[in-house]
Structures are given as structure tokens and as C-alpha cells.
XYZ file of C-alpha atoms in Angstrom:
189
model
C -29.876 38.411 7.528
C -28.746 38.209 11.185
C -30.655 41.372 12.566
C -28.001 42.952 15.928
C -29.211 44.718 18.741
C -26.544 46.754 20.671
C -26.123 48.011 24.564
C -24.293 50.902 25.031
C -23.835 52.996 27.874
C -21.722 56.067 26.553
C -20.039 57.116 23.612
C -20.573 54.541 21.678
C -16.950 54.012 19.852
C -17.129 50.097 19.153
C -21.134 50.062 18.524
C -20.240 52.551 15.543
C -17.844 50.502 14.788
C -20.080 48.065 14.683
C -22.402 49.867 12.768
C -20.104 50.735 10.163
C -18.860 47.303 9.545
C -22.522 45.770 8.557
C -22.457 46.929 5.473
C -22.462 45.357 2.408
C -22.364 41.166 2.027
C -22.331 40.962 5.984
C -24.521 38.986 7.321
C -26.031 41.268 9.860
C -27.428 44.253 10.354
C -28.389 46.896 13.074
C -31.288 47.137 14.073
C -31.162 48.926 17.594
C -28.826 50.708 19.553
C -30.484 50.606 23.266
C -28.664 52.882 26.150
C -29.536 52.424 30.066
C -29.016 56.061 29.903
C -30.848 58.782 28.328
C -27.862 61.284 27.858
C -25.351 58.326 26.378
C -23.628 60.367 23.259
C -23.747 57.413 21.837
C -27.583 57.594 20.766
C -26.817 60.492 18.976
C -24.152 58.965 16.979
C -26.644 55.573 16.310
C -29.185 58.371 15.137
C -26.582 59.589 12.807
C -26.032 56.257 11.460
C -29.571 55.327 10.744
C -30.261 53.194 13.763
C -33.258 52.927 15.259
C -32.748 54.005 19.309
C -34.149 53.644 22.686
C -33.344 54.233 25.830
C -34.307 52.468 28.777
C -32.978 54.289 32.286
C -32.058 51.720 35.041
C -32.214 55.147 37.957
C -35.825 54.813 37.544
C -35.732 51.145 39.184
C -33.468 51.174 42.045
C -32.441 48.561 42.747
C -34.982 45.941 41.316
C -32.828 44.604 38.551
C -35.366 42.501 37.946
C -38.093 44.636 36.989
C -35.151 47.045 34.959
C -34.597 44.090 32.843
C -37.997 43.053 32.333
C -38.214 47.031 30.460
C -34.853 46.570 28.943
C -36.290 43.130 26.878
C -39.593 44.958 26.454
C -37.671 47.736 24.677
C -35.749 44.655 22.747
C -38.773 42.357 21.410
C -39.855 45.208 18.796
C -36.415 44.891 17.686
C -36.790 41.224 16.934
C -33.035 40.976 17.249
C -30.842 37.450 16.866
C -27.988 38.966 18.498
C -27.251 40.730 20.771
C -24.025 42.947 21.335
C -22.641 44.259 24.475
C -20.801 47.640 24.041
C -19.254 49.332 26.424
C -23.120 48.158 28.480
C -22.150 49.029 32.209
C -25.301 46.714 34.082
C -24.610 43.512 35.404
C -27.065 41.147 33.868
C -28.598 39.143 35.734
C -28.959 35.365 35.247
C -32.896 35.864 33.958
C -32.019 37.935 31.602
C -28.998 35.980 29.973
C -30.758 32.970 29.939
C -33.348 34.502 27.342
C -30.126 35.402 25.032
C -27.755 32.191 25.592
C -25.678 31.593 22.847
C -26.795 34.943 20.724
C -25.238 37.710 23.248
C -21.821 39.308 22.995
C -19.681 40.890 25.343
C -16.294 43.322 24.589
C -13.948 42.866 27.740
C -10.741 45.309 27.600
C -8.880 42.101 28.841
C -7.546 38.604 27.924
C -9.412 37.098 29.755
C -9.811 34.984 32.159
C -7.044 37.309 33.420
C -9.187 40.552 34.877
C -12.689 40.615 34.809
C -14.857 43.312 36.095
C -13.108 46.836 35.792
C -9.856 48.648 36.466
C -8.344 46.080 33.935
C -5.410 48.506 32.356
C -3.907 49.429 35.800
C -4.140 45.954 36.943
C -2.315 44.632 34.304
C 0.557 47.502 34.551
C 0.738 46.367 38.741
C 0.856 42.965 37.902
C 4.091 43.620 36.144
C 2.537 42.439 32.863
C 4.316 42.207 29.259
C 0.917 42.046 27.220
C -3.139 43.531 27.905
C -5.660 43.425 24.936
C -8.917 42.289 24.263
C -11.463 39.907 24.192
C -14.835 38.963 22.673
C -16.608 36.559 24.497
C -19.822 35.138 24.518
C -22.026 36.146 27.845
C -22.883 34.114 30.102
C -24.167 34.675 33.850
C -20.912 33.992 35.315
C -19.253 37.970 34.747
C -16.733 38.098 31.893
C -16.810 34.435 31.844
C -18.449 33.228 29.216
C -16.377 31.091 25.948
C -14.074 33.320 24.488
C -14.585 33.778 20.751
C -11.611 36.101 19.795
C -9.015 37.793 21.420
C -5.955 40.766 20.660
C -3.540 41.436 22.381
C -1.179 44.158 22.677
C 1.929 45.363 23.998
C 2.588 46.985 27.813
C 5.467 49.483 27.152
C 8.109 51.079 29.840
C 6.330 54.097 31.540
C 2.554 53.052 30.348
C -0.536 54.659 32.384
C -3.155 53.216 32.101
C -4.618 55.586 29.903
C -2.122 55.334 27.677
C -2.570 51.709 28.018
C -6.664 51.994 27.559
C -6.069 54.223 24.432
C -3.498 51.336 22.660
C -6.122 48.942 23.450
C -9.096 50.505 22.367
C -7.900 50.765 18.585
C -7.903 47.046 18.891
C -11.458 46.657 20.268
C -12.077 48.775 16.945
C -10.923 46.121 14.937
C -11.461 42.805 16.630
C -15.214 43.588 17.727
C -16.536 43.737 14.254
C -14.808 40.766 13.222
C -15.751 38.660 16.031
C -19.274 39.643 15.007
C -19.117 38.590 11.122
C -17.972 35.393 12.284
C -20.048 34.791 14.623
C -23.038 35.781 12.697
C -21.690 33.724 9.766
C -21.543 30.853 12.189
C -24.972 31.288 14.095
């Protein structure tokens, strides 16, 4: 049974779907939900689902990312996680932190990677005149949104779509894709 820790920064909708999926014969179980923001809405939702939570607020660390990541790692260690899932964790992690989790850290990104790494993915896809957008689950590497792709789900861009319209449809697919990708990853690793 693989132990999964999930990092969040907000409401945690993908975290909820991951936790809910890890039931029955699932090869993994959630052991910790950790946020970099003490007021992240996902923390209360994780507690309601019976998952332990922790907070490592990034703000007191200022620009000292290494010190923040040392505190993050220290908070993760007691959970003895085998897999680390980023689910709306809005901090860029350094190569030093990532190397500790190499081959064991997943992220979901709201584009069909390698297109539209970073932010504002939906607006960028619409502005480019793309016919489809989507989401990708990938292994995390030191290069932003650049690790090996595990799974993708395309979503059509409809005439008149706003970034918010597209984001809502992509999120529906994220909620299906991430749990399926985590299950497959946990079974293989």
C-alpha cells in the first residue's frame, strides 16, 4: 500500500477527488494534506474526509525558498509518504526539493503539455486559436511543467469560450484524470 501526501494552496477540489478515489482496492492511501496557506479551504475538507493536515506557511520565509522547502520536507517526513501529489500547490519548487522526490512526485496541469506551461493556460489556448485544450498529469522534474507525461485528457474549445468557461470544463476532466493517473502510477511503482 503506497502512502500519498497531497500539497494544496486553495480549495482542494483535485485533492478531494484523489482522496475519495483512494478507497476499496486502491493501491494507495492518503496520509497527509499539506498547504502553504493556513486559510486554504482544502484543509477543512481534508479533515472532514479524515485525512491529517499540516501547514507550512511560505510567507514568513520571504525569498528563502530553501528554508521554506526544508520546513516543508520536515512536515512531510512523519507521514512517510511514498508518493507526493501536487494538487493546486501554487509554489514553484527548487531542484533540491524535487530531487528528494524524483520519480515519486506527480502534478496536474491545466493544458495539454508541452503546450502552455505556467499560468493563464486557458486564455493562451483561446488566444492561439486552438481547437482543443485539456489537462495533463506528469511527473515533476526541476523544469517547470516539463516532466514525463503520465496521462492527458483533451477538451474542445467551443466558439465564444471565455477562459472561465474553458477552465470549468477542463476541471471536470482533471477530476477524472488525476485519480486514474494516480492509481496507475501507484500500481506500477
